[in-house]
């Protein structure tokens, strides 16, 4: 019996979200008194044995370059076979783009109850109940998983990675690999930047910046903090910023440890995408801006004066 | 080309979130219901555009829900689509809903099943993938662009830190998000036409439920904002480092 963690890679490197998933999976395994194992699909460039420090004892590697790009159908079949062979009781995914593609398929294939967007460890005192985000971060639901095999898709940044000691045994998984039907013809990366959904710190700006030509101060602050950039919807709609930076109800939902909102009013639809952030800082010249109600720290003032000062202060404190 | 568009009903984005029955049920009093934005703005509009480009395209809408979902599905029909199907059952869980959609899809012989990225109430992001698995079809999730060329779809999808372009032969299931299309407002002609479009009610097929909501809870209220003077930006940075420990 095992807790099986899907270890997600990006160009062969293990994603940060998967380190969280492994740490979480190891903890679930401990709760259940069984071992945590992992499954990697596609070419891996990292040392998989070293992932043992996140608590996985054994890694099943479906080592086939045909699977370097996601085809959820083919991945699902391979992972399902590993899960069955290892007698997986709980299968853990990160609720990132790949997790959202594969976990539901696996749920239907194995008829295993799925909770997506989990934010805490299962409560096993009476059944198997997992807390998840609902209503776009405005509430939680405690979901009872009522099947023998269970799937948990963990929200990125919801569980802290802990690195300990240990190495994992790496085995090549002997599973069926179908020919992918989804053929990836181009990959367009926003190079050199921190992916928004994985970022610990996000610097975001809204219509208060007046125009795209003013974004330099926002970029400088983000750069000083090693942060990802985000924006409000009207900013993306007006093509001031690329669409992939749009956060909120209809854009990307994020949960960084620090979210800095500059010149954003804090409409409920915007908050829906960012209210899971651990700490929120709001810079807005209007003391009545609704965002202050959701903020931990705030400065009432002109972004054009405050943001450059903040960048300087960050540079100073970081040395 | 025959397209099935999945339509769900969700509370308006500004609805007050509260719970009743000892926090086991969503309090629907005073709630305005809307078409889930991802279904309305992106997947439905893209399907309509495909029909505008090729008039032989047939669009069916499906919703799994009780009779109170009818105003929503009629509103969707006012935007476009040829007919609607309502599977007459309360929403039990994602797997149950997906099973209902898959059953209808199997019988309808669709080339393409569109879902939204997620429902804004349950935030499952699950039903598209489940439907695809039940139908044994390829699944492309989180599409930001969708183009058709004969029997082949070219889909751009989100990946961490960018996007990738992929090709798939139909039939397939695709979940749509921002970028796939632009929001449309139904016009008078559409609203009139929707009244006479067929809305078929079918009874649910037997299916399992795998999960149940044990309870809901609201997040603890925020402690309140700590305001820092605009003349003292350094103090804010110090607090972020020493008090909040986030930088
Ligand atoms: C169904 C639906 C879904 C939506 N989804 C989203 C979504 O996903 N994401 C999203 O962001 N929005 C979404 N919206 C739109 C949302 O309701 C707001 O209209 C939007 O978030 C406002 O963007 P903003 O704060 O940048 O602009 P505004 O509301 O115009 O606010 C600008 C702010 O900047 C401040 N400001 C101006 N000048 C300065 C200055 N010099 N220094 C400091 N502050 C300044 C102003 O005081 C103001 O608070 C959605 C709306 C609907 C109806
Ligand atoms: N009751 C329903 N009836 C029809 N389609 C649905 C229903 N619930 C969800 N969907 C579709 O599945 C998508 C994803 O929903 P979810 O998995 O709940 O986030 C939605 O955007 C809809 O397109």
Coordinates of C-alpha atoms and ligand atoms in Angstrom, one line a residue:
Chain A
X1 CA 0.0 0.0 0.0
X2 CA 1.2 3.5 -0.7
X3 CA 0.5 7.1 -1.1
X4 CA 1.5 7.9 -4.7
X5 CA 2.5 11.4 -5.6
X6 CA 2.5 12.6 -9.3
X7 CA 5.8 14.4 -9.6
X8 CA 5.3 17.0 -12.4
X9 CA 8.2 18.2 -14.5
X10 CA 8.8 21.2 -16.7
X11 CA 11.5 20.6 -19.4
X12 CA 12.7 17.7 -17.3
X13 CA 12.9 19.7 -14.0
X14 CA 10.7 19.0 -11.1
X15 CA 8.2 21.8 -10.5
X16 CA 8.1 23.6 -7.2
X17 CA 4.5 22.6 -6.8
X18 CA 5.5 19.0 -6.9
X19 CA 7.9 19.5 -3.9
X20 CA 4.9 20.7 -2.0
X21 CA 2.9 17.7 -3.2
X22 CA 5.6 15.3 -2.1
X23 CA 5.9 16.8 1.3
X24 CA 2.1 16.7 1.6
X25 CA 1.9 13.1 0.3
X26 CA 4.6 12.0 2.8
X27 CA 2.6 13.5 5.6
X28 CA -0.6 11.7 4.5
X29 CA 1.4 8.5 4.3
X30 CA 2.5 9.0 7.8
X31 CA -1.1 9.6 8.9
X32 CA -2.1 6.3 7.3
X33 CA 1.0 4.4 8.4
X34 CA 2.1 3.6 4.9
X35 CA 4.9 4.7 2.6
X36 CA 4.9 7.6 0.1
X37 CA 6.1 6.9 -3.4
X38 CA 6.3 9.0 -6.5
X39 CA 5.7 8.7 -10.2
X40 CA 7.6 10.8 -12.8
X41 CA 6.4 10.7 -16.5
X42 CA 8.8 11.7 -19.3
X43 CA 12.5 12.6 -19.4
X44 CA 13.9 13.8 -16.1
X45 CA 17.0 16.0 -15.9
X46 CA 17.0 16.2 -12.1
X47 CA 18.5 13.6 -9.7
X48 CA 15.3 11.7 -8.9
X49 CA 16.9 9.8 -6.0
X50 CA 17.5 13.1 -4.2
X51 CA 13.7 13.7 -4.1
X52 CA 13.8 11.2 -1.2
X53 CA 14.4 14.2 1.0
X54 CA 10.8 15.3 0.5
X55 CA 9.7 12.0 2.0
X56 CA 9.1 9.7 -1.0
X57 CA 10.7 6.3 -0.6
X58 CA 10.5 5.1 -4.1
X59 CA 10.1 6.7 -7.5
X60 CA 8.5 5.0 -10.5
X61 CA 9.9 6.6 -13.6
X62 CA 7.9 6.3 -16.8
X63 CA 11.0 7.2 -18.8
X64 CA 9.9 7.8 -22.3
X65 CA 10.7 11.0 -24.3
X66 CA 7.4 10.5 -26.2
X67 CA 5.8 11.8 -22.9
X68 CA 7.8 15.0 -22.5
X69 CA 4.6 16.9 -23.4
X70 CA 1.3 16.3 -21.7
X71 CA -1.3 14.0 -23.2
X72 CA -3.6 13.6 -20.3
X73 CA -5.1 10.4 -21.7
X74 CA -1.8 8.6 -22.1
X75 CA -0.4 9.9 -18.8
X76 CA -3.6 8.8 -17.0
X77 CA -3.3 5.2 -18.2
X78 CA 0.4 5.0 -17.2
X79 CA -0.2 6.5 -13.8
X80 CA -3.3 4.3 -13.2
X81 CA -1.1 1.2 -13.8
X82 CA 1.6 2.4 -11.4
X83 CA -1.2 3.2 -8.9
X84 CA -2.7 -0.3 -9.2
X85 CA 0.7 -2.0 -9.0
X86 CA 1.8 -0.1 -5.9
X87 CA -1.6 -0.5 -4.3
X88 CA -2.0 3.2 -4.0
X89 CA -4.6 4.2 -1.4
X90 CA -4.2 8.0 -1.9
X91 CA -2.9 9.6 -5.1
X92 CA -1.6 13.2 -4.7
X93 CA -1.4 15.8 -7.5
X94 CA -0.6 19.5 -7.5
X95 CA -3.7 21.3 -8.7
X96 CA -1.6 23.1 -11.4
X97 CA -2.2 22.9 -15.1
X98 CA -1.1 19.3 -15.5
X99 CA -2.9 18.2 -12.3
X100 CA -6.1 19.7 -13.5
X101 CA -5.8 17.7 -16.7
X102 CA -4.8 14.4 -15.3
X103 CA -6.4 14.0 -11.8
X104 CA -10.0 14.2 -13.1
X105 CA -9.3 11.6 -15.8
X106 CA -7.6 9.3 -13.2
X107 CA -10.6 9.8 -10.9
X108 CA -13.0 8.6 -13.6
X109 CA -10.7 5.8 -14.7
X110 CA -10.2 4.3 -11.2
X111 CA -13.6 5.5 -9.9
X112 CA -11.6 7.1 -7.2
X113 CA -13.1 10.1 -5.3
X114 CA -11.3 13.4 -6.2
X115 CA -10.9 16.6 -4.3
X116 CA -9.3 19.3 -6.3
X117 CA -7.9 22.5 -4.8
X118 CA -7.2 20.9 -1.4
X119 CA -5.7 23.3 1.2
X120 CA -5.1 21.0 4.2
X121 CA -4.2 17.5 5.3
X122 CA -7.1 15.0 5.4
X123 CA -9.0 14.6 8.6
X124 CA -9.2 10.9 9.1
X125 CA -10.9 10.9 12.5
X126 CA -14.2 10.1 11.0
X127 CA -14.0 9.0 7.4
X128 CA -11.6 10.9 5.0
X129 CA -12.4 14.6 4.8
X130 CA -10.3 17.1 2.9
X131 CA -10.7 20.9 3.0
X132 CA -10.8 22.6 -0.4
X133 CA -11.3 26.2 -1.7
X134 CA -14.7 26.9 -3.1
X135 CA -16.5 30.1 -4.3
X136 CA -13.2 31.3 -5.8
X137 CA -11.5 31.5 -2.5
X138 CA -14.4 33.1 -0.6
X139 CA -15.1 29.9 1.4
X140 CA -14.0 26.3 2.1
X141 CA -15.8 23.1 1.7
X142 CA -14.9 19.9 3.7
X143 CA -15.3 17.1 1.2
X144 CA -15.8 13.6 2.2
X145 CA -14.1 11.1 -0.2
X146 CA -16.1 8.0 -0.1
X147 CA -14.2 5.4 -2.1
X148 CA -11.4 3.1 -1.3
X149 CA -8.8 4.8 -3.5
X150 CA -8.8 8.6 -3.1
X151 CA -7.2 11.4 -5.2
X152 CA -6.2 14.8 -3.7
X153 CA -5.2 17.7 -5.9
X154 CA -3.3 20.1 -3.7
X155 CA -3.5 23.8 -4.4
X156 CA 0.0 25.3 -5.2
X157 CA 1.4 27.3 -2.2
X158 CA -1.1 25.8 0.2
X159 CA 1.4 23.4 1.8
X160 CA 4.9 24.3 2.8
X161 CA 7.7 22.2 1.4
X162 CA 10.0 20.6 4.0
X163 CA 13.3 19.1 2.9
X164 CA 14.7 16.5 5.2
X165 CA 17.1 13.6 4.7
X166 CA 17.0 10.5 2.6
X167 CA 17.2 9.2 -0.9
X168 CA 14.5 7.5 -2.9
X169 CA 14.9 4.2 -4.8
X170 CA 14.3 4.9 -8.5
X171 CA 12.8 2.2 -10.6
X172 CA 11.8 2.2 -14.3
X173 CA 8.1 1.7 -14.4
X174 CA 6.9 -1.0 -16.7
X175 CA 3.6 0.3 -17.9
X176 CA 1.6 0.6 -21.1
X177 CA 2.5 3.8 -23.1
X178 CA 0.0 4.6 -25.8
X179 CA 1.0 6.9 -28.7
X180 CA 0.0 10.4 -27.7
X181 CA -2.9 11.9 -29.7
X182 CA -2.2 15.4 -28.6
X183 CA 0.8 16.6 -30.5
X184 CA 2.6 19.7 -29.2
X185 CA 3.9 21.8 -32.1
X186 CA 5.2 24.9 -30.3
X187 CA 6.0 26.0 -26.7
X188 CA 6.0 29.7 -26.0
X189 CA 7.6 30.6 -22.7
X190 CA 7.7 34.0 -21.2
X191 CA 11.5 33.5 -20.7
X192 CA 13.4 34.3 -17.7
X193 CA 10.5 35.3 -15.5
X194 CA 8.9 33.5 -12.6
X195 CA 5.7 31.6 -13.6
X196 CA 2.8 33.5 -12.0
X197 CA 1.2 30.4 -10.5
X198 CA 4.4 29.3 -8.9
X199 CA 5.6 32.6 -7.6
X200 CA 6.1 33.3 -3.9
X201 CA 5.8 37.0 -4.5
X202 CA 3.6 38.7 -7.0
X203 CA 3.6 42.4 -7.9
X204 CA 0.4 43.5 -9.6
X205 CA -0.9 46.7 -10.9
X206 CA -4.2 48.1 -12.2
X207 CA -5.8 51.0 -14.1
X208 CA -4.3 53.4 -11.5
X209 CA -1.1 53.2 -13.5
X210 CA -2.8 55.2 -16.3
X211 CA -1.0 53.5 -19.2
X212 CA 1.4 50.7 -20.3
X213 CA 4.3 53.2 -20.6
X214 CA 4.3 53.5 -16.8
X215 CA 4.9 49.8 -16.0
X216 CA 8.7 50.3 -15.6
X217 CA 8.3 51.2 -11.9
X218 CA 6.2 48.0 -11.4
X219 CA 8.7 45.9 -13.2
X220 CA 11.6 47.3 -11.2
X221 CA 9.9 46.5 -7.9
X222 CA 9.1 43.0 -9.2
X223 CA 12.7 42.5 -10.2
X224 CA 14.0 43.7 -6.9
X225 CA 11.8 41.1 -5.1
X226 CA 12.3 38.3 -7.7
X227 CA 8.5 38.5 -8.1
X228 CA 6.2 37.6 -10.9
X229 CA 4.0 40.3 -12.5
X230 CA 0.3 40.4 -12.6
X231 CA -2.5 42.8 -13.5
X232 CA -6.2 43.5 -13.2
X233 CA -8.6 42.5 -16.0
X234 CA -9.1 46.0 -17.6
X235 CA -5.4 46.3 -17.9
X236 CA -5.1 43.1 -19.9
X237 CA -8.3 43.9 -21.8
X238 CA -6.8 47.2 -22.9
X239 CA -3.7 45.3 -24.0
X240 CA -1.5 47.3 -21.6
X241 CA -0.2 44.0 -20.4
X242 CA -0.3 40.4 -21.7
X243 CA -3.3 38.3 -21.0
X244 CA -1.4 35.7 -19.0
X245 CA -0.8 38.3 -16.3
X246 CA -4.6 38.8 -15.7
X247 CA -5.5 37.6 -12.3
X248 CA -9.0 37.3 -10.8
X249 CA -12.2 35.4 -11.2
X250 CA -11.8 35.2 -14.9
X251 CA -8.1 35.2 -15.1
X252 CA -5.5 33.1 -13.1
X253 CA -6.1 32.4 -9.5
X254 CA -3.0 32.6 -7.4
X255 CA -1.9 32.1 -3.8
X256 CA 1.5 33.6 -3.3
X257 CA 2.9 34.4 0.1
X258 CA 3.0 38.1 -0.7
X259 CA 0.7 40.0 -3.1
X260 CA 1.4 43.6 -3.8
X261 CA -1.5 45.4 -5.4
X262 CA -0.7 48.8 -6.9
X263 CA -3.5 51.1 -8.2
X264 CA -6.1 48.3 -8.2
X265 CA -9.5 49.1 -6.6
X266 CA -10.1 45.6 -5.3
X267 CA -13.3 44.6 -7.0
X268 CA -14.8 41.4 -5.7
X269 CA -13.9 39.6 -9.0
X270 CA -10.3 40.7 -8.7
X271 CA -10.2 39.6 -5.0
X272 CA -11.6 36.2 -6.0
X273 CA -8.3 35.4 -7.8
X274 CA -5.9 36.7 -5.1
X275 CA -7.6 36.4 -1.7
X276 CA -5.7 33.2 -0.9
X277 CA -2.5 35.1 -0.8
X278 CA -0.9 34.9 2.7
X279 CA 0.0 38.6 3.0
X280 CA -1.6 41.4 0.9
X281 CA -0.1 44.9 0.5
X282 CA -2.2 47.6 -1.1
X283 CA -1.0 50.9 -2.5
X284 CA -3.8 53.1 -3.6
X285 CA -4.4 56.8 -3.5
X286 CA -8.0 56.4 -2.5
X287 CA -8.4 55.6 1.2
X288 CA -11.9 54.2 0.4
X289 CA -10.7 51.7 -2.1
X290 CA -12.3 48.3 -1.2
X291 CA -8.9 46.5 -1.5
X292 CA -7.9 48.0 1.9
X293 CA -10.5 45.8 3.6
X294 CA -8.7 42.7 2.3
X295 CA -5.2 44.0 2.9
X296 CA -2.7 43.3 5.7
X297 CA -0.6 46.3 5.0
X298 CA -1.5 49.4 3.1
X299 CA -0.2 52.8 2.0
X300 CA -2.7 55.5 1.0
X301 CA -0.8 57.5 -1.6
X302 CA 0.4 58.0 -5.2
X303 CA 1.8 54.9 -6.7
X304 CA 4.2 56.9 -8.9
X305 CA 5.9 58.2 -5.7
X306 CA 5.6 55.2 -3.5
X307 CA 6.6 52.3 -5.8
X308 CA 10.1 53.7 -6.7
X309 CA 10.8 54.4 -3.0
X310 CA 9.7 50.9 -2.2
X311 CA 12.0 49.4 -4.8
X312 CA 14.9 51.4 -3.3
X313 CA 14.0 50.2 0.2
X314 CA 13.8 46.6 -0.9
X315 CA 17.2 46.8 -2.6
X316 CA 18.7 48.3 0.6
X317 CA 17.2 45.7 2.9
X318 CA 18.3 42.9 0.6
X319 CA 21.8 44.3 0.5
Chain B
X1 CA -19.4 19.3 -37.1
X2 CA -21.5 18.7 -34.0
X3 CA -20.5 20.4 -30.8
X4 CA -21.8 19.8 -27.3
X5 CA -21.3 22.8 -25.0
X6 CA -21.6 22.2 -21.2
X7 CA -23.4 24.9 -19.4
X8 CA -23.5 25.3 -15.6
X9 CA -25.4 27.6 -13.4
X10 CA -23.5 29.5 -10.7
X11 CA -24.2 32.3 -8.2
X12 CA -23.5 35.8 -9.6
X13 CA -19.8 36.7 -8.9
X14 CA -20.9 39.3 -6.4
X15 CA -23.2 37.0 -4.4
X16 CA -22.9 37.0 -0.7
X17 CA -21.5 33.7 0.4
X18 CA -23.3 32.3 3.4
X19 CA -24.3 28.8 4.6
X20 CA -27.4 27.3 6.3
X21 CA -28.4 24.0 7.9
X22 CA -25.5 24.0 10.3
X23 CA -23.1 25.0 7.5
X24 CA -23.9 22.1 5.2
X25 CA -25.8 24.0 2.5
X26 CA -25.1 27.1 0.5
X27 CA -27.6 29.9 1.4
X28 CA -29.3 30.6 -1.9
X29 CA -31.7 33.3 -0.5
X30 CA -31.3 36.5 -2.5
X31 CA -28.8 34.9 -4.8
X32 CA -28.8 35.8 -8.5
X33 CA -28.0 32.9 -10.8
X34 CA -25.9 33.3 -13.9
X35 CA -24.3 31.1 -16.6
X36 CA -20.9 30.2 -15.3
X37 CA -18.7 32.9 -16.9
X38 CA -16.2 30.4 -18.4
X39 CA -19.1 28.6 -20.1
X40 CA -20.8 31.7 -21.3
X41 CA -18.0 33.9 -22.4
X42 CA -15.5 31.4 -23.8
X43 CA -16.8 28.0 -24.8
X44 CA -20.2 29.0 -25.9
X45 CA -19.1 32.0 -27.8
X46 CA -16.3 30.0 -29.5
X47 CA -18.9 27.4 -30.6
X48 CA -21.1 30.1 -32.0
X49 CA -18.2 31.6 -33.9
X50 CA -17.4 28.1 -35.4
X51 CA -21.0 27.9 -36.5
X52 CA -20.8 31.4 -38.0
X53 CA -17.8 30.3 -40.0
X54 CA -19.4 27.1 -41.1
X55 CA -23.2 27.1 -41.1
X56 CA -23.5 23.3 -41.2
X57 CA -22.2 23.2 -37.6
X58 CA -24.7 22.0 -35.0
X59 CA -24.5 23.2 -31.4
X60 CA -26.2 21.5 -28.5
X61 CA -26.1 22.8 -25.0
X62 CA -26.3 20.6 -22.0
X63 CA -26.9 21.3 -18.4
X64 CA -27.3 18.8 -15.6
X65 CA -29.7 20.3 -13.1
X66 CA -33.2 20.6 -11.8
X67 CA -35.9 22.8 -13.4
X68 CA -34.5 25.9 -11.8
X69 CA -31.6 25.7 -14.3
X70 CA -34.0 26.4 -17.2
X71 CA -33.7 30.2 -17.2
X72 CA -29.9 29.8 -17.4
X73 CA -30.0 27.4 -20.3
X74 CA -32.6 29.6 -22.1
X75 CA -30.2 32.6 -21.6
X76 CA -27.4 30.5 -23.1
X77 CA -29.7 29.6 -26.1
X78 CA -30.3 33.4 -26.6
X79 CA -26.6 33.8 -27.2
X80 CA -26.7 30.9 -29.7
X81 CA -26.9 27.2 -30.2
X82 CA -29.5 25.1 -31.8
X83 CA -31.0 23.1 -29.0
X84 CA -30.5 22.4 -25.3
X85 CA -30.7 19.3 -23.2
X86 CA -31.3 19.4 -19.5
X87 CA -30.6 16.2 -17.6
X88 CA -33.2 16.4 -14.9
X89 CA -31.4 15.7 -11.6
X90 CA -29.9 17.6 -8.7
X91 CA -26.1 17.9 -8.9
X92 CA -24.6 15.3 -6.7
X93 CA -20.9 15.5 -7.3
X94 CA -18.5 16.1 -10.2
X95 CA -18.3 12.4 -11.2
X96 CA -22.0 12.1 -11.2
X97 CA -22.5 15.2 -13.4
X98 CA -19.7 14.0 -15.7
X99 CA -21.3 10.6 -16.0
X100 CA -24.6 12.3 -17.1
X101 CA -22.8 14.5 -19.7
X102 CA -20.8 11.5 -21.0
X103 CA -24.0 9.5 -21.5
X104 CA -25.7 12.2 -23.5
X105 CA -22.4 12.8 -25.4
X106 CA -22.2 9.1 -26.3
X107 CA -25.7 9.0 -27.7
X108 CA -25.3 12.3 -29.6
X109 CA -22.1 11.4 -31.5
X110 CA -20.4 14.8 -31.0
X111 CA -17.2 15.8 -32.7
X112 CA -16.3 18.2 -29.9
X113 CA -17.3 18.7 -26.3
X114 CA -16.6 22.1 -24.8
X115 CA -16.5 22.8 -21.0
X116 CA -15.5 25.9 -19.1
X117 CA -12.2 26.0 -17.2
X118 CA -14.1 25.6 -13.9
X119 CA -17.3 26.5 -12.2
X120 CA -16.8 29.6 -10.1
X121 CA -18.7 28.0 -7.1
X122 CA -17.2 24.6 -6.8
X123 CA -13.9 25.4 -8.6
X124 CA -13.5 21.7 -9.5
X125 CA -11.8 22.1 -12.9
X126 CA -12.7 18.4 -13.1
X127 CA -15.8 17.7 -15.2
X128 CA -14.1 18.1 -18.6
X129 CA -11.4 15.6 -17.7
X130 CA -13.8 13.1 -16.3
X131 CA -16.1 13.4 -19.4
X132 CA -13.1 12.8 -21.6
X133 CA -12.0 9.7 -19.7
X134 CA -15.5 8.3 -19.7
X135 CA -15.7 8.8 -23.4
X136 CA -12.1 7.6 -23.9
X137 CA -11.3 10.8 -25.8
X138 CA -8.3 13.1 -25.8
X139 CA -8.6 16.1 -23.4
X140 CA -7.0 19.5 -23.8
X141 CA -7.6 21.6 -20.7
X142 CA -7.3 25.4 -20.1
X143 CA -7.4 26.3 -23.8
X144 CA -6.7 29.9 -24.6
X145 CA -7.2 29.6 -28.4
X146 CA -9.1 27.1 -30.5
X147 CA -9.0 26.8 -34.3
X148 CA -10.5 24.1 -36.5
X149 CA -9.1 22.9 -39.8
X150 CA -11.3 20.1 -41.1
X151 CA -11.2 17.3 -38.5
X152 CA -8.2 18.7 -36.8
X153 CA -8.2 21.2 -33.9
X154 CA -5.2 23.4 -33.1
X155 CA -5.4 24.4 -29.5
X156 CA -3.2 26.8 -27.5
X157 CA -3.2 25.8 -23.8
X158 CA -1.8 27.4 -20.7
X159 CA 1.3 25.9 -19.2
X160 CA 3.4 27.2 -16.2
X161 CA 5.0 30.4 -17.4
X162 CA 3.7 30.4 -20.9
X163 CA 1.6 28.5 -23.4
X164 CA 1.9 25.7 -25.9
X165 CA 0.2 25.0 -29.2
X166 CA -1.1 21.5 -29.7
X167 CA -2.9 19.6 -32.4
X168 CA -5.5 16.9 -32.0
X169 CA -7.8 15.0 -34.2
X170 CA -11.5 15.1 -33.3
X171 CA -13.5 13.9 -31.5
X172 CA -12.0 15.5 -28.4
X173 CA -13.0 17.3 -25.1
X174 CA -11.6 20.8 -24.6
X175 CA -11.9 23.1 -21.5
X176 CA -11.9 26.8 -22.4
X177 CA -10.7 29.9 -20.6
X178 CA -10.0 33.5 -21.4
X179 CA -8.5 34.1 -24.8
X180 CA -10.7 31.5 -26.6
X181 CA -13.4 34.1 -27.4
X182 CA -14.7 37.5 -26.4
X183 CA -17.8 37.9 -24.2
X184 CA -21.0 38.7 -26.1
X185 CA -24.3 40.3 -25.0
X186 CA -27.4 38.5 -26.2
X187 CA -29.5 40.6 -28.6
X188 CA -33.3 40.9 -28.9
X189 CA -33.4 38.6 -31.9
X190 CA -31.5 35.9 -30.0
X191 CA -33.7 36.2 -27.0
X192 CA -36.8 35.9 -29.2
X193 CA -35.3 32.9 -31.1
X194 CA -34.4 31.2 -27.8
X195 CA -38.0 30.9 -26.8
X196 CA -38.8 28.6 -29.6
X197 CA -35.6 26.6 -29.7
X198 CA -36.0 23.0 -28.4
X199 CA -35.2 22.3 -24.8
X200 CA -35.2 18.6 -24.2
X201 CA -35.5 17.2 -20.7
X202 CA -34.0 13.8 -20.2
X203 CA -34.0 11.7 -17.1
X204 CA -30.6 10.9 -15.5
X205 CA -28.8 7.6 -16.1
X206 CA -27.6 5.5 -13.2
X207 CA -24.3 6.8 -12.0
X208 CA -22.2 6.8 -8.8
X209 CA -21.3 9.6 -6.6
X210 CA -17.8 9.4 -5.1
X211 CA -17.7 12.5 -2.8
X212 CA -20.0 14.5 -0.6
X213 CA -19.8 17.9 1.0
X214 CA -19.5 17.3 4.8
X215 CA -19.6 21.0 5.6
X216 CA -18.7 24.5 4.5
X217 CA -16.8 27.2 6.4
X218 CA -15.9 30.8 5.9
X219 CA -12.3 32.0 6.2
X220 CA -11.5 33.7 9.5
X221 CA -12.0 37.5 9.1
X222 CA -8.9 39.5 8.4
X223 CA -7.3 41.3 11.3
X224 CA -7.6 44.6 9.5
X225 CA -5.2 46.6 7.5
X226 CA -2.1 48.1 9.0
X227 CA -1.7 51.5 7.4
X228 CA 1.8 53.0 6.9
X229 CA 2.5 56.6 6.1
X230 CA 3.4 57.4 2.5
X231 CA 6.4 59.2 3.9
X232 CA 7.7 56.0 5.5
X233 CA 7.9 53.4 2.7
X234 CA 11.0 51.9 4.4
X235 CA 8.9 51.0 7.4
X236 CA 6.6 49.0 5.2
X237 CA 9.5 47.0 3.7
X238 CA 10.9 46.5 7.2
X239 CA 7.5 45.1 8.4
X240 CA 7.3 42.8 5.4
X241 CA 10.7 41.4 6.3
X242 CA 10.6 41.4 10.1
X243 CA 7.0 41.1 11.0
X244 CA 5.3 39.3 8.1
X245 CA 8.6 37.5 7.2
X246 CA 7.6 37.4 3.5
X247 CA 10.6 39.0 1.9
Ligands
LIG1 C1 -18.1 38.7 -14.2 C2 -16.9 39.6 -14.0 C3 -15.7 39.1 -13.9 C4 -14.5 39.9 -13.7 N1 -13.3 39.3 -13.6 C5 -12.3 40.1 -13.2 C6 -11.0 39.5 -13.0 O1 -10.8 38.3 -13.2 N2 -10.0 40.3 -12.6 C7 -10.1 41.6 -12.5 O2 -9.1 42.3 -12.1 N3 -11.3 42.2 -12.7 C8 -12.4 41.4 -13.1 N4 -13.5 42.1 -13.3 C9 -13.6 43.5 -13.3 C10 -13.7 44.1 -11.9 O3 -15.0 44.2 -11.6 C11 -13.1 45.6 -11.9 O4 -13.7 46.3 -12.9 C12 -11.6 45.6 -12.2 O5 -10.9 44.7 -11.3 C13 -11.1 47.0 -11.9 O6 -9.7 47.1 -12.3 P1 -8.8 48.1 -11.6 O7 -8.8 48.0 -10.1 O8 -7.4 48.0 -12.3 O9 -9.3 49.5 -12.1 P2 -10.2 50.6 -11.4 O10 -11.4 50.0 -10.7 O11 -10.4 51.7 -12.3 O12 -9.3 51.1 -10.2 C14 -8.1 51.8 -10.3 C15 -7.6 52.1 -8.9 O13 -6.4 52.8 -9.0 C16 -6.4 53.8 -8.0 N5 -5.5 54.9 -8.5 C17 -5.6 55.7 -9.5 N6 -4.5 56.5 -9.6 C18 -3.6 56.1 -8.7 C19 -2.3 56.5 -8.3 N7 -1.7 57.5 -9.0 N8 -1.7 55.9 -7.3 C20 -2.4 54.9 -6.6 N9 -3.6 54.5 -6.9 C21 -4.2 55.1 -7.9 C22 -7.8 54.3 -7.9 O14 -8.1 54.9 -6.6 C23 -8.6 53.0 -8.1 O15 -8.9 52.3 -6.8 C24 -14.7 41.3 -13.6 C25 -15.9 41.8 -13.7 C26 -17.1 41.0 -13.9 C27 -18.4 41.7 -14.0
LIG2 N1 -24.2 20.8 -13.8 C1 -23.5 21.0 -14.9 N2 -24.1 20.8 -16.1 C2 -23.4 20.9 -17.3 N3 -22.1 21.2 -17.3 C3 -21.5 21.4 -16.2 C4 -22.2 21.3 -14.9 N4 -21.3 21.5 -13.9 C5 -20.1 21.8 -14.5 N5 -20.2 21.7 -15.9 C6 -19.2 22.0 -16.9 O1 -17.9 21.6 -16.4 C7 -17.0 22.7 -16.3 C8 -16.1 22.5 -15.1 O2 -16.8 22.4 -13.9 P1 -16.1 22.0 -12.5 O3 -15.4 20.7 -12.7 O4 -17.2 21.9 -11.5 O5 -15.2 23.2 -12.2 C9 -17.9 23.9 -16.2 O6 -17.3 25.1 -16.7 C10 -19.1 23.5 -17.2 O7 -18.7 23.7 -18.5

